[in-house]
Each structure stands twice: as C-alpha cells, then as structure tokens.
Short mmCIF file of C-alpha atoms and ligand atoms in Angstrom, two decimals:
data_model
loop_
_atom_site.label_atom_id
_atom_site.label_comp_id
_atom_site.label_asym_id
_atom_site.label_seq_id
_atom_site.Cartn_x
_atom_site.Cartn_y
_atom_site.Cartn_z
CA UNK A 1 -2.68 -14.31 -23.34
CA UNK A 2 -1.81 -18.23 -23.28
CA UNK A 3 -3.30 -20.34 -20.70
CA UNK A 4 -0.19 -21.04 -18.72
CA UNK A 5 0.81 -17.13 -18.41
CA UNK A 6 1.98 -16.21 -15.24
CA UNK A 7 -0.34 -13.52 -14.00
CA UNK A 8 1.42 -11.01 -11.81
CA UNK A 9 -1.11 -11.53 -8.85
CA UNK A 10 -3.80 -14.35 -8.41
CA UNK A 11 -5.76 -14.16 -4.89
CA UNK A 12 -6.74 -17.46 -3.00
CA UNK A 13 -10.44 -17.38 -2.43
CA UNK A 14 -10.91 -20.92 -0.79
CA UNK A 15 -12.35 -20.09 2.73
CA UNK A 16 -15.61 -19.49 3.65
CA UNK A 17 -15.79 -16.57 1.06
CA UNK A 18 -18.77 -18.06 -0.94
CA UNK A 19 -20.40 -18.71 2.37
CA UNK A 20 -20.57 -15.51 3.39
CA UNK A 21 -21.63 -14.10 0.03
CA UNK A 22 -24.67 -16.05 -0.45
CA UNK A 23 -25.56 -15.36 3.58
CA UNK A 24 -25.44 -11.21 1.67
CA UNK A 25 -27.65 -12.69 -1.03
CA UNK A 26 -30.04 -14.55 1.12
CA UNK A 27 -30.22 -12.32 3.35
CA UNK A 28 -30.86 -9.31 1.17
CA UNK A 29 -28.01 -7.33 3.02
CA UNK A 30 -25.82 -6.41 -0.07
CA UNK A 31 -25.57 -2.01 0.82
CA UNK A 32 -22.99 -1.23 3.37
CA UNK A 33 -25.51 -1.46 6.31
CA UNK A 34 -25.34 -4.88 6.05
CA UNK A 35 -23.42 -6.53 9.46
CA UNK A 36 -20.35 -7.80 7.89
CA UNK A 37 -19.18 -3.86 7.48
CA UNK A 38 -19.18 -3.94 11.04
CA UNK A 39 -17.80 -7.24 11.68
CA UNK A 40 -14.94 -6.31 9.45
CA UNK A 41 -14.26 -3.24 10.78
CA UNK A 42 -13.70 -4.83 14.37
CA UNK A 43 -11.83 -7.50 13.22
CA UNK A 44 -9.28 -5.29 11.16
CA UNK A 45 -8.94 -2.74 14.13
CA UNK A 46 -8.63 -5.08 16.49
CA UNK A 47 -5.82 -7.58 14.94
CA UNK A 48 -3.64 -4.30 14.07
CA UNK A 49 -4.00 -2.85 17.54
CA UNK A 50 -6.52 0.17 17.10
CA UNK A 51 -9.74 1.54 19.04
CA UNK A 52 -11.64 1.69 15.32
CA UNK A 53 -11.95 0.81 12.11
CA UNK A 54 -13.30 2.77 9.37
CA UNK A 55 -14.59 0.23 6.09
CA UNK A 56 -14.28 2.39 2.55
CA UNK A 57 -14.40 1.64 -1.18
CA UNK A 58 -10.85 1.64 -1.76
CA UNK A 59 -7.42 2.10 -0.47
CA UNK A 60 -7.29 5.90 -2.52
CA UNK A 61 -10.73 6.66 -0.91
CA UNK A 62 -9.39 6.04 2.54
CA UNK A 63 -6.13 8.34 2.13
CA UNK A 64 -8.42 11.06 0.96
CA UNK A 65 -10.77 10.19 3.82
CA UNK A 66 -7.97 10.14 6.65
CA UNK A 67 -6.20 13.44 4.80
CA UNK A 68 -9.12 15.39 4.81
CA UNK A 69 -10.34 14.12 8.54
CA UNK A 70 -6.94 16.02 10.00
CA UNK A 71 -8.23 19.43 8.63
CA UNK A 72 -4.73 20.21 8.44
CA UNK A 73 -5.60 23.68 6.55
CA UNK A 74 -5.12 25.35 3.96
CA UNK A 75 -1.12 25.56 2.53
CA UNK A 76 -0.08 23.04 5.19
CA UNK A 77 3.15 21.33 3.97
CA UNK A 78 2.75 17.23 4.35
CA UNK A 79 6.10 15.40 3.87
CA UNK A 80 6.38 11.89 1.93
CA UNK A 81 8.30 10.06 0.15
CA UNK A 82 8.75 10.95 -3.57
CA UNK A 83 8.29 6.73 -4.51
CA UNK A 84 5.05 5.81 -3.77
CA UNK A 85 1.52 5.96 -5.49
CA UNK A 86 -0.42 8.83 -6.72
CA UNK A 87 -3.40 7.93 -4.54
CA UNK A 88 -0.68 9.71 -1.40
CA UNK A 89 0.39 12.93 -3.23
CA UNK A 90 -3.50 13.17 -4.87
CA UNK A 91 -5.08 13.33 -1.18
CA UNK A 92 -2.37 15.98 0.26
CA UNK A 93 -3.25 18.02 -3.02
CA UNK A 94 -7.00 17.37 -2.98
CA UNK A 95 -7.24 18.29 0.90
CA UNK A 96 -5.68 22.00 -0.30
CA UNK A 97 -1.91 20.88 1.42
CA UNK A 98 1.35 20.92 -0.19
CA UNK A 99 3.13 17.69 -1.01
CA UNK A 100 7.09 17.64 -0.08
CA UNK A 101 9.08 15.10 -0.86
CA UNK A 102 12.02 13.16 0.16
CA UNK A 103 13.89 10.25 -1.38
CA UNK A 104 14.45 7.01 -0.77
CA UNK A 105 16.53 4.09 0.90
CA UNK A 106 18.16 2.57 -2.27
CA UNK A 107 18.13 -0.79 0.16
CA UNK A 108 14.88 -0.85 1.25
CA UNK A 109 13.34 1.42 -1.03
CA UNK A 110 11.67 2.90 1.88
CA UNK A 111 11.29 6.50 2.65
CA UNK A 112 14.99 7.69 3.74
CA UNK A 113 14.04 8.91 7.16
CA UNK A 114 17.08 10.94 7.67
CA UNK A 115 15.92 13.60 5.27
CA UNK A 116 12.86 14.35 6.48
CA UNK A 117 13.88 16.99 9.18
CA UNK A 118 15.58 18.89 7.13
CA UNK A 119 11.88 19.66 4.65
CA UNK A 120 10.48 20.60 7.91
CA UNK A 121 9.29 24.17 8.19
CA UNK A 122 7.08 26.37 10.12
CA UNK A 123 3.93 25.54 7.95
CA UNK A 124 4.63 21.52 7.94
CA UNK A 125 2.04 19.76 9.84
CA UNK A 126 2.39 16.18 9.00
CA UNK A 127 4.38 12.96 7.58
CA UNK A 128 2.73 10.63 5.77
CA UNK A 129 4.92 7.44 5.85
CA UNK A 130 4.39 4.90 2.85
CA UNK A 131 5.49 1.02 3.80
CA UNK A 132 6.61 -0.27 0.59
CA UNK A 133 6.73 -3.64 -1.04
CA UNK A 134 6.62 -5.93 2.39
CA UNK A 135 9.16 -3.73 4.40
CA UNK A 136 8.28 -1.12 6.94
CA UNK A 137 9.35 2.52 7.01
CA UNK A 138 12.14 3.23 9.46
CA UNK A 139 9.35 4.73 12.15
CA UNK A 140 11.00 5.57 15.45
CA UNK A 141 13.14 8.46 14.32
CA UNK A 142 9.56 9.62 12.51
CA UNK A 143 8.05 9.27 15.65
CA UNK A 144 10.58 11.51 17.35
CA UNK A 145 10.49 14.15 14.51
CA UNK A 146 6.82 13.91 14.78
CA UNK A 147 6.39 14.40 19.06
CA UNK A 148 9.53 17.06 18.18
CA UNK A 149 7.94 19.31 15.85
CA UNK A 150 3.95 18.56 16.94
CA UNK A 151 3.54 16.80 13.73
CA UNK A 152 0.73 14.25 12.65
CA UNK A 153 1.07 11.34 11.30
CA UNK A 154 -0.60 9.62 8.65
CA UNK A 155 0.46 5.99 8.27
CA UNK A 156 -0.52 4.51 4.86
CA UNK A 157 -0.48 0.52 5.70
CA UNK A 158 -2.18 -0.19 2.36
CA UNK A 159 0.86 -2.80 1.41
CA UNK A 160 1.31 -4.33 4.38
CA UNK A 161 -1.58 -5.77 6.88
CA UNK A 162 -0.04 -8.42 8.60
CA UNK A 163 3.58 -6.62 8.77
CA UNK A 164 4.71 -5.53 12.21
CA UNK A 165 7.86 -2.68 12.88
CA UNK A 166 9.25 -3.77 16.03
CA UNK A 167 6.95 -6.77 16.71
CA UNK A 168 4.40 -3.60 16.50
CA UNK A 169 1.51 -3.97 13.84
CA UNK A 170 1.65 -1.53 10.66
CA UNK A 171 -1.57 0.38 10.73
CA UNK A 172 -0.97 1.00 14.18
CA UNK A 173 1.57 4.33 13.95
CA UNK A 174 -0.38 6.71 12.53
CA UNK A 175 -2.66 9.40 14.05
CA UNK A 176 -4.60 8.19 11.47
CA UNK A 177 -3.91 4.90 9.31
CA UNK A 178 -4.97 3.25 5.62
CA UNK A 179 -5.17 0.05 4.85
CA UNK A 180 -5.94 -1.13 1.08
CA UNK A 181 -7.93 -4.51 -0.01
CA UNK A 182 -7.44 -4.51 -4.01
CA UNK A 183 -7.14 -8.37 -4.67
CA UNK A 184 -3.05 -8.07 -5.07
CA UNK A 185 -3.42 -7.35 -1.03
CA UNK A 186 -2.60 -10.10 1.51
CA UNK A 187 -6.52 -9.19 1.94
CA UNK A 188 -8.89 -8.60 -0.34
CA UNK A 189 -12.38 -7.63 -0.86
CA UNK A 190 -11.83 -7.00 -4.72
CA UNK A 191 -12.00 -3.28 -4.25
CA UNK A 192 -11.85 -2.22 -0.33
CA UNK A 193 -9.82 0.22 1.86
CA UNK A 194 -9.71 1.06 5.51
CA UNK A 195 -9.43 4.14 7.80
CA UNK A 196 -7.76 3.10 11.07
CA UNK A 197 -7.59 5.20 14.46
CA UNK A 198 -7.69 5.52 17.91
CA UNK A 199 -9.54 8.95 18.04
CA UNK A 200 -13.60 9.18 18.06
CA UNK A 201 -13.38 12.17 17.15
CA UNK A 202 -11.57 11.43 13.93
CA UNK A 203 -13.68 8.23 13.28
CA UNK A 204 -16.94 10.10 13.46
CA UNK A 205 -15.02 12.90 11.25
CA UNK A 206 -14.45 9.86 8.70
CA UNK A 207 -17.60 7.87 9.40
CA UNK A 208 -19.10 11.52 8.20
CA UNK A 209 -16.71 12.06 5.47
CA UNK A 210 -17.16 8.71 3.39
CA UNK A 211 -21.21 9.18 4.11
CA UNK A 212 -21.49 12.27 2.27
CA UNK A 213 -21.64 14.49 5.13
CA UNK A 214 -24.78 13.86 5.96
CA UNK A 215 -26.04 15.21 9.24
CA UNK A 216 -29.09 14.82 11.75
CA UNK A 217 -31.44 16.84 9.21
CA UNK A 218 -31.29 14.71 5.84
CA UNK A 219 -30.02 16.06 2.89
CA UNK A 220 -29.19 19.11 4.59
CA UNK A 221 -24.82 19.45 4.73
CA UNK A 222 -22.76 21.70 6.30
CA UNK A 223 -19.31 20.13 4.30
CA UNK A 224 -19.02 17.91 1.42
CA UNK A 225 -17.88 14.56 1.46
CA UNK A 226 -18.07 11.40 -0.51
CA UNK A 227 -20.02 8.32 -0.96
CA UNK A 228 -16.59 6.24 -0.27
CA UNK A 229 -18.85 3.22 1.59
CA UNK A 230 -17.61 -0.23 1.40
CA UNK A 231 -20.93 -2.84 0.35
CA UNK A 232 -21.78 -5.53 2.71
CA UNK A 233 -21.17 -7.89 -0.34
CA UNK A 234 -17.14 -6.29 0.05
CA UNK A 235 -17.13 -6.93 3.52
CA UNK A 236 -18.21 -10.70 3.60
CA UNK A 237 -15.46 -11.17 1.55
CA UNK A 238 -13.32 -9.20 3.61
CA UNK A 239 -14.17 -11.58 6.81
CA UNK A 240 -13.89 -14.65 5.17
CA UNK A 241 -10.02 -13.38 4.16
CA UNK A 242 -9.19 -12.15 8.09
CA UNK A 243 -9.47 -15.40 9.30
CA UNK A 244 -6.57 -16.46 6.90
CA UNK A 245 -4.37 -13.49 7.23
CA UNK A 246 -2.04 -15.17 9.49
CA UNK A 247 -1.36 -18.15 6.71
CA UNK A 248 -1.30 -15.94 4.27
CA UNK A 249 1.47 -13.55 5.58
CA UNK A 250 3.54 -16.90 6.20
CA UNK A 251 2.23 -18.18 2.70
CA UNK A 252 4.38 -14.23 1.69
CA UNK A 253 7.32 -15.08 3.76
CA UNK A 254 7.68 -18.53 2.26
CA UNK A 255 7.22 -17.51 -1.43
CA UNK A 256 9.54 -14.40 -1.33
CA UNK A 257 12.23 -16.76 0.34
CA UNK A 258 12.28 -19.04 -1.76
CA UNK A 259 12.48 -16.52 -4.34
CA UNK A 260 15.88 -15.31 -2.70
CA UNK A 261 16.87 -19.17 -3.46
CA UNK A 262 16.02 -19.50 -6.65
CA UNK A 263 17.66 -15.86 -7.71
CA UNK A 264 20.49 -16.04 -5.38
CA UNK A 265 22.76 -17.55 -8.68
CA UNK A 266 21.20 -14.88 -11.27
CA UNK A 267 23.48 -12.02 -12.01
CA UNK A 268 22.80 -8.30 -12.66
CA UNK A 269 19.58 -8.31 -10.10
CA UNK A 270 19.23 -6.36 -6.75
CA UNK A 271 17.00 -8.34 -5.09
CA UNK A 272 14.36 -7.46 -1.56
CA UNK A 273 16.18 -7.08 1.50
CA UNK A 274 15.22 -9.98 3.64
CA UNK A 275 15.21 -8.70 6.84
CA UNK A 276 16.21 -5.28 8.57
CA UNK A 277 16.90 -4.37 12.19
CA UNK A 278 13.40 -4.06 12.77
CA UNK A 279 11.83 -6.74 11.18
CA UNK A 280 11.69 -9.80 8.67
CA UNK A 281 9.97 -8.58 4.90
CA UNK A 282 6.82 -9.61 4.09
CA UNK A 283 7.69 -9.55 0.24
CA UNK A 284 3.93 -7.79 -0.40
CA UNK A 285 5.63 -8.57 -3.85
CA UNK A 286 9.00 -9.10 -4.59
CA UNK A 287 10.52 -6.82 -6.60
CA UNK A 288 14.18 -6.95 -8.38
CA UNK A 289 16.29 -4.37 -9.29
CA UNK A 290 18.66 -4.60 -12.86
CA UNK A 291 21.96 -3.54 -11.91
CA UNK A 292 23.50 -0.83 -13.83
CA UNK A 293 26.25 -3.23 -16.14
CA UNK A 294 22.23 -4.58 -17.44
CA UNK A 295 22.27 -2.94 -20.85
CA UNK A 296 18.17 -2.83 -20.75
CA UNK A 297 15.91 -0.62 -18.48
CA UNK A 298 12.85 -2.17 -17.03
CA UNK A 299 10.33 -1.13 -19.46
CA UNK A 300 12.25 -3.77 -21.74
CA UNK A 301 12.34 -6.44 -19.45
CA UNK A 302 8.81 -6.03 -18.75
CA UNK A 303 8.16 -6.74 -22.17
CA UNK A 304 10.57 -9.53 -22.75
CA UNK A 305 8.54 -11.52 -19.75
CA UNK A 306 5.25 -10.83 -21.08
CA UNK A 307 6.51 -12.35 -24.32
CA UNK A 308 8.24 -15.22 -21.76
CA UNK A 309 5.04 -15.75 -20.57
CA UNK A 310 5.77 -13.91 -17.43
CA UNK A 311 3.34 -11.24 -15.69
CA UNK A 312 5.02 -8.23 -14.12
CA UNK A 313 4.52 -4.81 -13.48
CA UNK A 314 6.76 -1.42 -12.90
CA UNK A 315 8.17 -0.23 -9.55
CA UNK A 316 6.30 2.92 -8.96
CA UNK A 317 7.15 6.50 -11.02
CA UNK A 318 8.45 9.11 -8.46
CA UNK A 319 5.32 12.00 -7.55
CA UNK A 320 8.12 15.03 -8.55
CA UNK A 321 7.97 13.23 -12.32
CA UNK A 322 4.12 13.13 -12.71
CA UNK A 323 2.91 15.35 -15.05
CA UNK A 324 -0.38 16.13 -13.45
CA UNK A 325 1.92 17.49 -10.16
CA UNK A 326 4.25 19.56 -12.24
CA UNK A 327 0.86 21.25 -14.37
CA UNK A 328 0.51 22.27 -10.54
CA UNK A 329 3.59 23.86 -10.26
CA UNK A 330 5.32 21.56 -7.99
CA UNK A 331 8.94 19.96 -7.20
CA UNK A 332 10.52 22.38 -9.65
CA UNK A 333 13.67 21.79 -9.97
CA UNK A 334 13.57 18.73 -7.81
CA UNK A 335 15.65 15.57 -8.13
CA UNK A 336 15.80 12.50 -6.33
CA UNK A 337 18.11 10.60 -7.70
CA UNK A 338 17.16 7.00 -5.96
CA UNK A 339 13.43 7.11 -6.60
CA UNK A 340 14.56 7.67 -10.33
CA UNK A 341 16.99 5.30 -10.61
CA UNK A 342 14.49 2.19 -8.99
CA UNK A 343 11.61 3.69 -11.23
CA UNK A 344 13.98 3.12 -14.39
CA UNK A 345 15.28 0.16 -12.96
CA UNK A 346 12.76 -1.92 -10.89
CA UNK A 347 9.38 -3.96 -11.48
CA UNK A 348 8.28 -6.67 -9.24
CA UNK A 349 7.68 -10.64 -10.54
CA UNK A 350 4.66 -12.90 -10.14
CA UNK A 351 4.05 -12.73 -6.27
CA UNK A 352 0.29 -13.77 -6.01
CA UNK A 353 -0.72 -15.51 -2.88
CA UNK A 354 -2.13 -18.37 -5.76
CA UNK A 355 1.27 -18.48 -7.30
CA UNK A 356 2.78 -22.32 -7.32
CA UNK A 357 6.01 -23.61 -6.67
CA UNK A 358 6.25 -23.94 -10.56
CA UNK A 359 4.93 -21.01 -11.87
CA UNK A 360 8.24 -19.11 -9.59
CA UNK A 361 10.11 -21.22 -11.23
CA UNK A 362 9.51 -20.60 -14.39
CA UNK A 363 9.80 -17.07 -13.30
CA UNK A 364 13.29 -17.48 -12.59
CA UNK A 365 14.34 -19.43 -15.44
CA UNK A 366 12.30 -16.69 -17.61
CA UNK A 367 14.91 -13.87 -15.90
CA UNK A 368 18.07 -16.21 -16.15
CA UNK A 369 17.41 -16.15 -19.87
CA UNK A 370 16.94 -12.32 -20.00
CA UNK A 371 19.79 -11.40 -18.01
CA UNK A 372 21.80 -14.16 -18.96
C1 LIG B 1 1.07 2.28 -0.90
C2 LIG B 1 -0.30 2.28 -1.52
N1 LIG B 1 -1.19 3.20 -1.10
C3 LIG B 1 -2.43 3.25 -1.61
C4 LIG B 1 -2.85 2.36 -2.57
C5 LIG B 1 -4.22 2.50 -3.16
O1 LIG B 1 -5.05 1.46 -2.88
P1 LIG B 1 -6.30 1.15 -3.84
O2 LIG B 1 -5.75 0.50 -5.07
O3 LIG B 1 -7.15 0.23 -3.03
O4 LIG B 1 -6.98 2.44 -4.12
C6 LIG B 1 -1.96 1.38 -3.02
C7 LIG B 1 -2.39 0.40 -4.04
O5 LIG B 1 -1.75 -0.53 -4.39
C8 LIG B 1 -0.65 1.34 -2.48
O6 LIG B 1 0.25 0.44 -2.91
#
C-alpha cells in the first residue's frame, strides 16, 4: 500500500489516551478489575441515559451477552432486519432463538418498520433494532409493536454512540442495549463493546454472563458463560475517548456534510440521507449507492479505488444470503429485494474521524473518475 493511501478509517488518539495508559502501567492495573472499567462504565451509561453499564471485549460479545441475558427460550422467534452484521443473527442463533427477518428502507437503509408486524407470531418475543450507518431506526412505531404484543427489545447502538432519535440518546431504547468500540467507532478502545440497561436484574445476569458464570463458591457453575471482560488497559482508552465524544460526533456531522458538497455534482451515486423527521445523520460512515444506469457493481468499484488509492469497504451482505444461516436451514425461500440490491450496490468511502479535508477530496475526485 503507498504512503498516501486513503485508509477507510483512521481514529484520533490525541487526548489524554497515553495518560491514562501509562497510569494502567504504573499502576499495575492492566486486568479488568482495574478502576477505569468502572469509570467507563458510568460514564457511557450515564451520557446515553441508562441506570448501568456493562464493559465487554467487543461489540459481538455484548449482543451475545444482552441475547442470552433475556432467556428468551428455546424456539423464540427474534425479528431484525435482514441488512446488518452477522454478530445480530449469530447471537439470536447461538441463544437457541430463531432469526426473522425483514427488509429495509431503500432511503435510509434502516430496518423498514412497517413490516415488522406482520412476522409477528405467537412464539415472537423480541425485536432487535440495528441503527445503521449514522441514522436511527424508525423506533416509535417499534415501541408500540413492542408494548402491543409484550415484546422485548434489544437495541444494538454499536454504530451510533452519540446519535439521538427524537433528541433521545441511541442506546437508550432497548430493554437491553449494545454499544461497540472497534477503532472505526466514534469511540474506541481498539477492541471494546458495551451492555447497556436499566434493569439490575439483567446487569447482574450480564455482569455473570461475561464472568464465566462464576458464583459465590469458585469454580463451581450452575450455567456457562464467557470470559467476554473488557481489560483496564481497554478502558483507559475508552475514558480518555468519552471526554471527546461530543467533538467527535460534530467532527461526523461536518465530514459527512461536506461530503454531500463535494458529491452533490457526481452522477450515478445515491448518497446518505442527511436528515429524517427524527433526526440529523451522524454519517458513522458515509456510504454511496451506484445507481442502476452504473454499468459496474460495487465489488468493482471497490477495486478500482484501492487501485485509486482509495480505502473502502462493502455495505453489509443480507443474513438470508449467508451461507452459514442457510446450512441451518433458514430464510428458505426468502427474498428481500432492498437489502440485496444495497449489498450489490453499496460500500461506504474513507470516513475516519483522522480523515483531512484533502484526503475527501481526493476521494471524490477518485469517484468522479470512476463514474465519470
Ligand atoms: C451494527 C453492528 N453491530 C455489531 C457490531 C460488532 O461490533 P464488534 O466489531 O465490536 O464486535 C458492529 C461492528 O461494526 C456493527 O456495525
């Protein structure tokens, strides 16, 4: 890769990040008993609006955390969308519950919220809403489906910390909520997730469940769970990032509008809906669309950039076309057309909170030239 590649994602680590490592080092706290678990824990609950905070290794670990903390049973139906990452359909399966899917918006690429009532059935027992690529799902018809039908709701919030639906915080709708801190998050603890809730019960069910299970006689366990903690070392990092969420969610907002700018002249692109009745996007990343008179599918384009110079990757690939799903015997039969069509169609550009006023330039030019 040549020096001035674009990469896809670059994180700013400028605050007090080395700070609070070498306090970890000199202190000797580096396991996840250190205080800065804690500290992070509070701080993340409290600026999205929830009672706790749950720290884990990743934003997977935590959906398979919150899943499995809902005891949902046995051949209970969860519905989600059908675009969205495998970490959402693995902890459904994994948890012994039935994924079902719905499509959708081909606008916001959001879960279409006006098919989900029609999935439900007697043995549905929650919807698991995905906020995708800076916008937030649609959630007050879920949350009338949901008080309808005595439904829970898991919120995965992994994309979108610093997002709000309503002026309400994401991370703040679900029974039970994830968060994700992989360094292409607003923020980012290189690997880190969090479980979010209002519930003791369902935080001591998840403070259990990423600690192994282990109970008041050691080594003794009644269920199995993981080791899913989050290191002290993760967590200092973690801190130093809160205190900058707030520029960095503006720092999103200006780079995916002036994105809009510099694209608004380039033909054959769908590009991110800027705002929606209930909010402004966040542009987690900004993705683009190729319209269908684009004689190239994404895959190609990808490539063409990376030869540009130009780091990108794919919009996600629907859960009813995963291979591992279908060995399972799911979606059989199934088709959602939109999901298809943005998986064929879509991949997002360089939308690192590093990235310069430059380096989106030479995005842009990079796509002029491709789509001509
Ligand atoms: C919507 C969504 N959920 C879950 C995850 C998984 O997070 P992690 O990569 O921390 O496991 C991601 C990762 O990007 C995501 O985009």
């Amino acid at each position: 890769m040549t020096p001035d590649f674009i990469p896809v994602n670059e994180p700013l680590l400028d605050g007090n990040e080395k700070k609070y490592l070498a306090e970890c080092i000199e202190s000797g706290w580096i396991s996840s008993e250190g205080p800065f678990v804690r500290r992070l824990e509070q701080g993340v609950a409290q600026r999205v609006g929830r009672n706790f905070g749950i720290a884990v290794c990743n934003g997977s670990a935590a959906l398979d955390v919150a899943v499995a903390a809902l005891q949902l049973g046995l051949g209970a139906d969860v519905i989600l969308p059908t675009f969205t990452i495998i970490s959402c359909a693995a902890a459904i399966v994994r948890a012994g519950a039935t994924p079902v899917l719905v499509d959708v918006d081909p606008m916001t690429w959001n879960m279409d919220v006006s098919q989900v009532e029609a999935k439900i059935t007697s043995r549905t027992r929650a919807i698991m809403v995905v906020h995708t690529y800076g916008l937030p799902v649609d959630m007050d018809p879920v949350l009338t489906l949901a008080e309808k039908h005595g439904l829970k709701i898991i919120e995965d919030a992994a994309e979108v910390i610093g997002q709000t639906y309503k002026g309400r915080p994401c991370g703040s709708f679900g029974d039970i909520s994830t968060l994700s801190f992989y360094p292409n998050k607003h923020i980012t603890t290189g690997e880190g997730g969090m479980v979010l809730t209002d519930d003791p019960e369902l935080t001591e069910r998840c403070r259990s469940l990423r600690n192994l299970c282990f109970q008041k006689k050691r080594f003794v366990h009644d269920e199995l769970g993981w080791n899913f903690r989050m290191s002290n070392l993760q967590a200092a990092l973690g801190v130093a990032q809160m205190e900058r969420l707030g520029e960095f969610v503006a720092r999103k907002r200006e780079m995916g509008q002036r994105y809009n700018e510099l694209f608004k002249d380039v033909n054959g692109l769908q590009l991110p809906v800027a705002k929606t009745r209930y909010t402004d996007n966040i542009y987690w990343v900004y993705g683009v669309v190729l319209n269908d008179d684009i004689d190239f599918d994404a895959e190609i384009a990808i490539n063409r950039l990376t030869n540009l110079g130009v780091g990108t990757r794919p919009f996600f690939w629907p859960m009813h076309e995963q291979p591992v799903l279908r060995q399972l015997g799911l979606f059989r039969g199934e088709s959602y057309p939109i999901a298809e069509r943005l998986a064929r169609r879509g991949f997002y550009v360089p939308s690192g909170l590093a990235l310069t006023e430059n380096q989106q330039n030479r995005t842009v030019d990079s796509i002029k030239t491709l789509c001509g």
